[in-house]
Short mmCIF file of C-alpha atoms in Angstrom, two decimals:
data_model
loop_
_atom_site.label_atom_id
_atom_site.label_comp_id
_atom_site.label_asym_id
_atom_site.label_seq_id
_atom_site.Cartn_x
_atom_site.Cartn_y
_atom_site.Cartn_z
CA MET R 984 24.57 -30.14 -28.25
CA THR R 985 23.67 -26.53 -27.53
CA SER R 986 25.70 -23.90 -29.35
CA PHE R 987 26.81 -21.43 -26.71
CA ASP R 988 28.57 -18.98 -29.00
CA THR R 989 27.34 -17.51 -32.26
CA SER R 990 29.09 -16.41 -35.44
CA PRO R 991 29.27 -12.70 -36.42
CA GLN R 992 27.08 -13.40 -39.46
CA LEU R 993 24.38 -14.98 -37.29
CA ASN R 994 24.51 -12.01 -34.93
CA VAL R 995 23.90 -9.66 -37.89
CA TRP R 996 20.87 -11.66 -38.95
CA ARG R 997 19.59 -11.65 -35.37
CA ALA R 998 19.98 -7.87 -35.24
CA LEU R 999 17.97 -7.52 -38.44
CA LEU R 1000 15.35 -9.88 -37.06
CA ALA R 1001 15.16 -7.81 -33.89
CA LEU R 1002 14.51 -4.64 -35.87
CA ALA R 1003 11.80 -6.36 -37.89
CA VAL R 1004 10.14 -7.61 -34.72
CA VAL R 1005 10.30 -4.12 -33.23
CA PHE R 1006 8.57 -2.55 -36.21
CA VAL R 1007 5.86 -5.20 -36.22
CA MET R 1008 5.21 -4.77 -32.51
CA LEU R 1009 5.08 -1.00 -32.80
CA ALA R 1010 2.73 -1.21 -35.76
CA THR R 1011 0.35 -3.50 -33.91
CA THR R 1012 0.51 -2.11 -30.39
CA GLY R 1013 1.90 1.42 -30.57
CA TRP R 1014 4.25 3.09 -28.14
CA THR R 1015 1.71 4.14 -25.55
CA ALA R 1016 -1.35 2.86 -23.79
CA LEU R 1017 -4.25 4.97 -22.64
CA ARG R 1018 -4.38 5.54 -18.92
CA THR R 1019 -7.82 5.46 -17.38
CA HIS R 1020 -8.95 6.38 -13.93
CA ARG R 1021 -9.31 3.35 -11.71
CA GLU R 1022 -10.86 2.84 -8.34
CA PRO R 1023 -8.41 1.76 -5.60
CA SER R 1024 -7.77 -1.97 -5.63
CA ALA R 1025 -8.84 -4.19 -2.75
CA LEU R 1026 -5.23 -4.33 -1.55
CA GLN R 1027 -4.83 -0.56 -1.73
CA SER R 1028 -8.08 -0.12 0.19
CA SER R 1029 -6.95 -2.57 2.87
CA LEU R 1030 -3.61 -0.73 3.23
CA ALA R 1031 -5.44 2.61 3.46
CA GLU R 1032 -7.65 1.24 6.21
CA TRP R 1033 -4.56 -0.06 8.03
CA ARG R 1034 -2.91 3.38 7.82
CA ASN R 1035 -5.97 4.94 9.43
CA GLY R 1036 -6.38 2.11 11.94
CA HIS R 1037 -5.68 1.84 15.66
CA LEU R 1038 -5.08 -0.93 18.15
CA HIS R 1039 -5.80 -0.23 21.82
CA GLY R 1040 -5.95 3.47 20.99
CA LEU R 1041 -2.53 3.54 19.31
CA ARG R 1042 -1.94 4.13 15.60
CA LEU R 1043 -0.70 1.19 13.58
CA PRO R 1044 2.82 1.44 12.10
CA ASP R 1045 3.33 2.49 8.50
CA PRO R 1046 3.07 -0.68 6.37
CA ASP R 1047 6.00 0.56 4.28
CA THR R 1048 8.35 0.83 7.22
CA ALA R 1049 11.39 -1.45 7.51
CA PRO R 1050 10.47 -5.17 7.81
CA ALA R 1051 12.54 -5.50 11.00
CA ARG R 1052 10.54 -2.74 12.69
CA LEU R 1053 7.25 -4.27 11.58
CA GLY R 1054 8.48 -7.61 12.85
CA ARG R 1055 9.14 -6.14 16.29
CA PHE R 1056 5.65 -4.63 16.27
CA PHE R 1057 3.98 -7.96 15.57
CA THR R 1058 6.20 -9.75 18.10
CA SER R 1059 5.03 -7.30 20.79
CA LEU R 1060 1.38 -8.28 20.25
CA THR R 1061 -0.60 -11.04 21.85
CA PRO R 1062 -1.78 -13.90 19.60
CA HIS R 1063 -5.31 -12.52 19.97
CA ASP R 1064 -4.28 -9.06 18.73
CA ARG R 1065 -2.34 -10.50 15.80
CA ASP R 1066 -5.36 -12.55 14.79
CA ARG R 1067 -7.58 -9.50 15.20
CA LEU R 1068 -5.42 -7.49 12.78
CA ALA R 1069 -5.37 -10.33 10.26
CA ARG R 1070 -9.16 -10.50 10.27
CA ARG R 1071 -9.62 -6.73 10.12
CA TYR R 1072 -7.04 -6.07 7.39
CA PRO R 1073 -6.48 -9.43 5.66
CA LEU R 1074 -4.98 -8.20 2.39
CA ALA R 1075 -2.75 -5.64 4.11
CA VAL R 1076 -1.37 -8.15 6.63
CA GLY R 1077 -1.17 -10.94 4.07
CA ASN R 1078 1.13 -8.86 1.86
CA MET R 1079 3.06 -7.06 4.59
CA ASN R 1080 6.78 -7.69 4.56
CA GLY R 1081 7.77 -7.93 8.20
CA ALA R 1082 4.62 -9.71 9.36
CA PRO R 1083 5.31 -13.26 10.60
CA ALA R 1084 4.95 -15.86 7.85
CA ALA R 1085 2.30 -17.83 9.76
CA LEU R 1086 0.23 -14.67 10.23
CA ARG R 1087 0.49 -13.87 6.53
CA TYR R 1088 -0.74 -17.36 5.68
CA ARG R 1089 -3.73 -16.88 7.99
CA ALA R 1090 -4.53 -13.41 6.64
CA ASN R 1091 -4.33 -14.55 3.02
CA HIS R 1092 -6.59 -17.50 3.82
CA ILE R 1093 -9.19 -14.99 4.99
CA ALA R 1094 -8.64 -12.77 1.95
CA LEU R 1095 -8.93 -15.75 -0.40
CA GLY R 1096 -12.21 -16.74 1.24
CA GLN R 1097 -13.57 -13.25 0.70
CA ALA R 1098 -12.38 -13.21 -2.92
CA ARG R 1099 -13.97 -16.60 -3.54
CA GLU R 1100 -17.35 -15.37 -2.30
CA ALA R 1101 -17.08 -12.25 -4.48
CA GLU R 1102 -16.48 -14.40 -7.56
CA ARG R 1103 -19.29 -16.76 -6.57
CA LYS R 1104 -21.68 -13.79 -6.73
CA ARG R 1105 -20.25 -12.74 -10.10
CA VAL R 1106 -20.88 -16.21 -11.52
CA ARG R 1107 -24.61 -15.65 -10.94
CA ASP R 1108 -24.62 -11.97 -11.96
CA SER R 1109 -26.92 -11.66 -14.98
CA ARG R 1110 -25.37 -8.31 -15.86
CA LEU R 1111 -22.17 -10.10 -16.87
CA SER R 1112 -21.67 -11.67 -20.27
CA THR R 1113 -21.35 -15.43 -20.54
CA ALA R 1114 -17.60 -14.99 -20.95
CA GLY R 1115 -17.49 -12.81 -17.83
CA GLN R 1116 -19.39 -15.38 -15.78
CA GLN R 1117 -17.06 -18.14 -17.00
CA GLU R 1118 -14.02 -16.07 -16.05
CA ALA R 1119 -15.52 -15.54 -12.59
CA GLY R 1120 -16.03 -19.29 -12.30
CA ARG R 1121 -12.40 -20.00 -13.16
CA ARG R 1122 -11.18 -17.53 -10.59
CA MET R 1123 -13.56 -18.92 -7.96
CA HIS R 1124 -12.18 -22.43 -8.52
CA ARG R 1125 -8.60 -21.15 -8.34
CA TYR R 1126 -9.35 -19.49 -4.99
CA GLU R 1127 -10.92 -22.71 -3.76
CA SER R 1128 -7.75 -24.57 -4.68
CA LEU R 1129 -5.55 -22.02 -2.89
CA LEU R 1130 -7.78 -22.42 0.18
CA ASN R 1131 -7.06 -26.15 0.44
CA PRO R 1132 -5.76 -27.20 3.89
CA GLY R 1133 -1.99 -27.05 4.25
CA ARG R 1134 -1.33 -24.44 1.56
CA ARG R 1135 0.87 -21.58 2.70
CA ILE R 1136 0.03 -18.46 0.69
CA LEU R 1137 2.65 -15.81 1.39
CA ALA R 1138 1.20 -13.11 -0.88
CA PHE R 1139 -2.12 -12.62 -2.63
CA ASP R 1140 -3.61 -9.78 -4.66
CA PRO R 1141 -6.79 -10.39 -6.70
CA GLU R 1142 -6.42 -7.17 -8.71
CA GLY R 1143 -6.28 -7.54 -12.49
CA SER R 1144 -4.89 -10.91 -13.54
CA GLY R 1145 -3.81 -11.45 -9.93
CA ARG R 1146 -0.56 -12.07 -8.06
CA VAL R 1147 0.32 -14.83 -5.62
CA ALA R 1148 3.23 -16.50 -3.84
CA GLU R 1149 3.26 -19.86 -2.04
CA VAL R 1150 5.71 -21.53 0.33
CA PHE R 1151 6.67 -25.20 0.42
CA GLY R 1152 8.40 -26.15 3.65
CA SER R 1153 8.97 -23.92 6.66
CA LEU R 1154 10.54 -20.49 6.19
CA THR R 1155 11.21 -20.12 9.90
CA THR R 1156 13.17 -23.37 10.34
CA ALA R 1157 14.75 -23.67 6.87
CA ARG R 1158 18.53 -23.75 6.65
CA ARG R 1159 18.39 -23.06 2.90
CA ILE R 1160 15.70 -21.05 1.06
CA SER R 1161 15.00 -21.19 -2.68
CA VAL R 1162 12.88 -18.71 -4.67
CA VAL R 1163 11.40 -19.65 -8.06
CA VAL R 1164 10.73 -16.66 -10.33
CA PRO R 1165 8.61 -17.57 -13.41
CA GLY R 1166 8.27 -15.81 -16.76
CA VAL R 1167 5.58 -14.53 -19.12
CA ASP R 1168 1.88 -15.34 -18.86
CA THR R 1169 2.05 -15.98 -15.11
CA ASP R 1170 -0.99 -15.00 -13.08
CA LEU R 1171 -3.54 -16.46 -10.69
CA LEU R 1172 -5.07 -18.76 -13.29
CA THR R 1173 -1.72 -20.07 -14.56
CA PHE R 1174 -0.12 -20.30 -11.12
CA GLN R 1175 -0.67 -24.06 -11.30
CA ARG R 1176 -1.65 -26.41 -14.09
CA THR R 1177 -3.12 -29.88 -14.33
CA ASN R 1178 -1.57 -30.46 -17.76
CA ARG R 1179 2.18 -29.88 -17.94
CA PRO R 1180 2.29 -29.09 -14.20
CA TYR R 1181 6.04 -28.46 -14.11
CA SER R 1182 5.72 -25.52 -16.49
CA ALA R 1183 3.76 -23.54 -13.85
CA PRO R 1184 5.15 -21.91 -10.66
CA VAL R 1185 3.51 -24.36 -8.22
CA GLY R 1186 4.77 -27.39 -10.14
CA MET R 1187 8.24 -25.87 -10.50
CA ALA R 1188 8.50 -25.17 -6.76
CA LYS R 1189 7.08 -28.55 -5.74
CA ALA R 1190 9.50 -30.37 -8.01
CA LEU R 1191 12.45 -28.33 -6.75
CA TYR R 1192 11.46 -28.88 -3.11
CA ALA R 1193 11.22 -32.65 -3.63
CA ALA R 1194 14.53 -32.72 -5.52
CA GLU R 1195 16.29 -30.72 -2.79
CA ARG R 1196 15.03 -33.12 -0.13
CA ALA R 1197 16.23 -36.07 -2.20
CA ALA R 1198 19.61 -34.43 -2.81
CA SER R 1199 20.22 -33.69 0.88
CA PRO R 1200 17.66 -35.23 3.29
CA ALA R 1201 19.47 -33.69 6.27
CA THR R 1202 19.10 -30.13 4.97
CA ARG R 1203 15.93 -28.32 6.00
CA THR R 1204 14.77 -26.35 2.97
CA ALA R 1205 11.91 -24.10 1.93
CA VAL R 1206 10.93 -23.14 -1.61
CA ILE R 1207 8.85 -20.12 -2.59
CA ALA R 1208 6.82 -20.13 -5.81
CA TRP R 1209 6.95 -16.38 -6.37
CA ALA R 1210 4.41 -15.05 -8.88
CA ASP R 1211 3.90 -11.79 -6.98
CA TYR R 1212 4.56 -9.54 -9.95
CA THR R 1213 2.67 -8.56 -13.09
CA SER R 1214 4.38 -10.59 -15.80
CA PRO R 1215 4.26 -9.74 -19.52
CA ASP R 1216 1.21 -11.02 -21.34
CA GLY R 1217 2.62 -13.17 -24.14
CA LEU R 1218 5.61 -12.28 -26.30
CA GLY R 1219 4.68 -8.68 -27.11
CA VAL R 1220 6.37 -5.39 -26.34
CA ASP R 1221 6.25 -5.95 -22.56
CA ALA R 1222 8.24 -9.16 -22.93
CA ALA R 1223 10.84 -7.37 -25.07
CA THR R 1224 11.45 -4.59 -22.53
CA GLY R 1225 12.54 -4.43 -18.92
CA LEU R 1226 9.49 -2.52 -17.67
CA ARG R 1227 7.76 -5.46 -15.99
CA ALA R 1228 11.13 -6.66 -14.69
CA ALA R 1229 11.87 -3.28 -13.13
CA GLU R 1230 8.47 -3.16 -11.42
CA GLY R 1231 8.78 -6.76 -10.25
CA SER R 1232 12.33 -6.30 -8.98
CA LEU R 1233 11.11 -3.85 -6.33
CA ARG R 1234 8.59 -6.40 -5.05
CA LEU R 1235 11.10 -9.24 -5.18
CA ASN R 1236 13.79 -7.41 -3.23
CA ALA R 1237 11.25 -6.24 -0.67
CA LEU R 1238 10.37 -9.89 -0.08
CA LEU R 1239 14.01 -11.00 0.10
CA ARG R 1240 14.83 -8.32 2.68
CA ALA R 1241 11.89 -9.50 4.82
CA LEU R 1242 12.60 -13.24 4.84
CA PRO R 1243 12.96 -14.57 8.39
CA GLY R 1244 16.22 -15.88 9.78
CA ARG R 1245 19.62 -15.86 8.14
CA ALA R 1246 19.46 -18.90 5.87
CA PRO R 1247 21.25 -18.54 2.51
CA VAL R 1248 18.89 -17.84 -0.37
CA SER R 1249 19.14 -19.20 -3.92
CA MET R 1250 17.25 -17.65 -6.84
CA PHE R 1251 15.91 -19.84 -9.67
CA CYS R 1252 14.73 -17.64 -12.51
CA HIS R 1253 13.03 -19.00 -15.63
CA SER R 1254 12.64 -17.24 -19.00
CA TYR R 1255 11.48 -13.62 -18.45
CA GLY R 1256 11.95 -14.30 -14.73
CA SER R 1257 15.70 -14.22 -15.44
CA VAL R 1258 15.30 -10.70 -16.83
CA LEU R 1259 13.64 -9.72 -13.56
CA CYS R 1260 16.40 -11.38 -11.52
CA GLY R 1261 19.03 -9.58 -13.59
CA VAL R 1262 17.43 -6.20 -12.89
CA ALA R 1263 16.95 -7.07 -9.21
CA ALA R 1264 20.43 -8.52 -8.64
CA ARG R 1265 22.14 -5.28 -7.62
CA GLY R 1266 19.60 -4.68 -4.86
CA MET R 1267 19.44 -8.22 -3.50
CA PRO R 1268 20.59 -8.72 0.10
CA ARG R 1269 23.96 -10.44 0.59
CA ARG R 1270 22.27 -13.58 1.91
CA VAL R 1271 21.41 -14.34 -1.73
CA THR R 1272 24.29 -16.66 -2.55
CA ASP R 1273 23.24 -17.99 -5.95
CA ILE R 1274 21.29 -16.79 -8.99
CA ALA R 1275 20.52 -19.57 -11.48
CA VAL R 1276 18.78 -18.74 -14.75
CA ALA R 1277 17.17 -21.19 -17.18
CA ALA R 1278 15.87 -20.46 -20.70
CA SER R 1279 17.01 -16.87 -20.35
CA PRO R 1280 16.48 -14.25 -23.07
CA GLY R 1281 19.11 -12.14 -21.26
CA MET R 1282 19.65 -10.41 -17.93
CA ARG R 1283 19.96 -6.84 -19.27
CA VAL R 1284 23.73 -6.72 -18.74
CA PRO R 1285 26.62 -7.58 -21.11
CA LYS R 1286 28.44 -9.69 -18.52
CA ALA R 1287 27.63 -11.41 -15.23
CA ALA R 1288 30.17 -9.19 -13.49
CA ARG R 1289 27.94 -6.19 -14.30
CA LEU R 1290 25.01 -7.56 -12.28
CA GLY R 1291 26.42 -5.91 -9.17
CA THR R 1292 25.99 -8.92 -6.90
CA THR R 1293 28.29 -11.13 -4.86
CA ALA R 1294 26.08 -14.15 -5.65
CA ARG R 1295 27.34 -16.93 -7.91
CA VAL R 1296 25.65 -16.73 -11.31
CA TRP R 1297 24.62 -19.96 -13.05
CA ALA R 1298 22.95 -20.43 -16.43
CA MET R 1299 21.50 -23.32 -18.42
CA ARG R 1300 19.69 -23.88 -21.69
CA ASP R 1301 18.50 -27.07 -23.34
CA ALA R 1302 19.46 -27.67 -26.95
CA SER R 1303 15.79 -27.83 -27.98
CA ASP R 1304 14.81 -24.51 -26.35
CA TRP R 1305 13.51 -21.95 -28.87
CA VAL R 1306 14.85 -19.10 -26.74
CA GLN R 1307 18.31 -19.70 -28.23
CA ASP R 1308 16.99 -18.11 -31.43
CA VAL R 1309 16.00 -14.78 -29.90
CA PRO R 1310 18.23 -11.79 -30.72
CA TYR R 1311 20.60 -11.49 -27.76
CA LEU R 1312 21.05 -7.73 -27.88
CA GLU R 1313 19.59 -4.52 -26.48
CA LEU R 1314 18.50 -1.71 -28.78
CA GLY R 1315 16.67 1.36 -27.59
CA GLY R 1316 15.36 -0.45 -24.53
CA LEU R 1317 14.17 -3.45 -26.52
CA GLY R 1318 15.88 -6.79 -25.99
CA HIS R 1319 17.66 -8.05 -22.90
CA GLY R 1320 21.35 -8.09 -23.74
CA ALA R 1321 23.94 -10.82 -23.85
CA ASP R 1322 23.27 -14.55 -23.84
CA PRO R 1323 23.86 -15.84 -20.28
CA VAL R 1324 25.15 -19.23 -21.53
CA SER R 1325 27.71 -17.67 -23.90
CA SER R 1326 31.33 -18.01 -22.84
CA GLY R 1327 31.80 -14.24 -22.81
CA PHE R 1328 29.01 -13.63 -20.31
CA GLY R 1329 30.86 -15.27 -17.44
CA ALA R 1330 28.16 -17.39 -15.80
CA ARG R 1331 28.76 -20.95 -14.65
CA VAL R 1332 27.04 -22.93 -17.41
CA LEU R 1333 25.17 -26.04 -16.28
CA SER R 1334 23.87 -29.07 -18.11
CA ALA R 1335 20.17 -29.00 -18.95
CA ARG R 1336 20.06 -32.38 -20.68
CA ASP R 1337 16.52 -33.82 -21.10
CA ALA R 1338 14.80 -30.53 -20.24
CA GLN R 1339 12.88 -30.82 -23.52
CA GLY R 1340 12.08 -27.35 -24.76
CA HIS R 1341 11.46 -24.03 -23.09
CA SER R 1342 9.31 -25.18 -20.17
CA GLY R 1343 10.88 -28.48 -19.13
CA TYR R 1344 13.65 -27.38 -16.77
CA PHE R 1345 11.83 -28.42 -13.58
CA GLN R 1346 10.71 -31.78 -14.96
CA PRO R 1347 11.70 -34.59 -12.55
CA GLY R 1348 14.48 -36.80 -13.89
CA THR R 1349 16.26 -34.06 -15.83
CA ASP R 1350 19.82 -32.86 -15.42
CA SER R 1351 18.43 -29.35 -15.11
CA LEU R 1352 16.33 -30.10 -12.02
CA ARG R 1353 19.11 -32.13 -10.40
CA ASN R 1354 21.51 -29.23 -10.92
CA LEU R 1355 19.06 -26.66 -9.57
CA ALA R 1356 18.44 -28.80 -6.49
CA ALA R 1357 22.18 -29.21 -5.89
CA ILE R 1358 22.59 -25.44 -5.93
CA GLY R 1359 19.59 -25.06 -3.64
CA VAL R 1360 21.15 -27.23 -0.93
CA GLY R 1361 24.68 -25.93 -1.52
CA ALA R 1362 26.03 -29.20 -2.96
CA TYR R 1363 28.14 -27.50 -5.60
CA ASP R 1364 30.39 -30.54 -6.12
CA GLU R 1365 27.31 -32.43 -7.39
CA VAL R 1366 26.43 -30.12 -10.30
CA THR R 1367 27.00 -31.23 -13.89
CA CYS R 1368 28.56 -28.70 -16.24
CA ALA R 1369 27.22 -28.16 -19.75
CA ARG R 1370 30.45 -28.69 -21.65
CA GLU R 1371 31.27 -32.05 -20.04
CA ASP R 1372 34.11 -30.56 -18.03
CA ASP R 1373 34.48 -29.04 -14.58
CA ALA R 1374 34.50 -25.41 -15.72
CA CYS R 1375 31.25 -24.48 -13.95
CA ARG R 1376 32.71 -25.71 -10.63
CA SER R 1377 35.95 -23.77 -10.96
CA GLY R 1378 36.95 -22.05 -7.76
CA LEU R 1379 34.27 -23.71 -5.64
CA SER R 1380 35.19 -25.60 -2.51
CA GLY R 1381 32.57 -28.33 -2.91
CA THR R 1382 29.54 -28.92 -0.75
CA THR R 1383 28.98 -26.06 1.64
CA THR R 1384 28.48 -26.66 5.34
CA ALA R 1385 26.16 -23.68 5.70
CA GLY R 1386 22.64 -24.92 5.82
CA ARG R 1387 23.33 -28.39 7.14
CA ALA R 1388 21.10 -29.45 9.99
#
């Protein structure tokens, strides 16, 4: 059984542990990092070209303009002109909130093909070290996988460790949309895994999509595996602060505001992803009806009511998850605040039985995945509470009708 509340003595020891961890991290990494001049990334270059571009003699709209306005622009074009823009500015169009989803998929397919060829050349570049050539080979194979027929890549940026988002289902016809936000060590190379597939964003989203369809076959759903932010690298200083979460929250809310249609949206945020969702919550559009966090180190607020959202807040943690031993506090910007499964936080606490550790929440056959899927399709009367009572369903009216086909 998971212990959801902690004694004062244990909290003191956790505070001391937090201070020790802080000093170790500062001693090994320091407060600051050197900033070096960098050439514009491929995405930045593509956006710059778009800003200077024309179509039929007319300037193209600002890519940072409101998604609705960009949507009207793309709707006014012929299929030929839309395709022309995707081929001319693939990275810009592929990452442009407001561009039609199908056009973004097409543009990112082109951009992935170009990135694959660039890495293919690097594999044979004798100026690179053996390690550099091997890294190029891994990235080339990842791009080849993302280029497989039927994959719907909603966002792609090859810069640095890389960012990517993928859609399962149809965003345009979905009656319920789910967004999976992963945690640390998420990048292009870890976006999907052969071993332990359900610990990676693609496996998480695939499992959730299948579970939602099983939970409510009549509900048309879509699930986004959203790794379109720069996540912390390991459990260092970045993972202990909200810097990456703050940066990612801007990208996440930009995506949410640009989603097509009016389908309710549910957020499923794992580990450091829950920190990001906590920071982003206040700026999420009202169509976000649920925020569910699993294996959370905190959401950077003392209580769920301080998130500034009208969405229902759910939390779960398996008894074997090591994250329960992190110091749930915030001190000088380090740490992420209160424990979301504690009774004082105010979230609806769900069962995560059989999740098996920190990365098993999307494993098929677990209570955790069944509960996440029930939230995703709005079947709130089907969720299982953590304390073997009905507390997490208090005040809910049961299965929602919104989202039914």
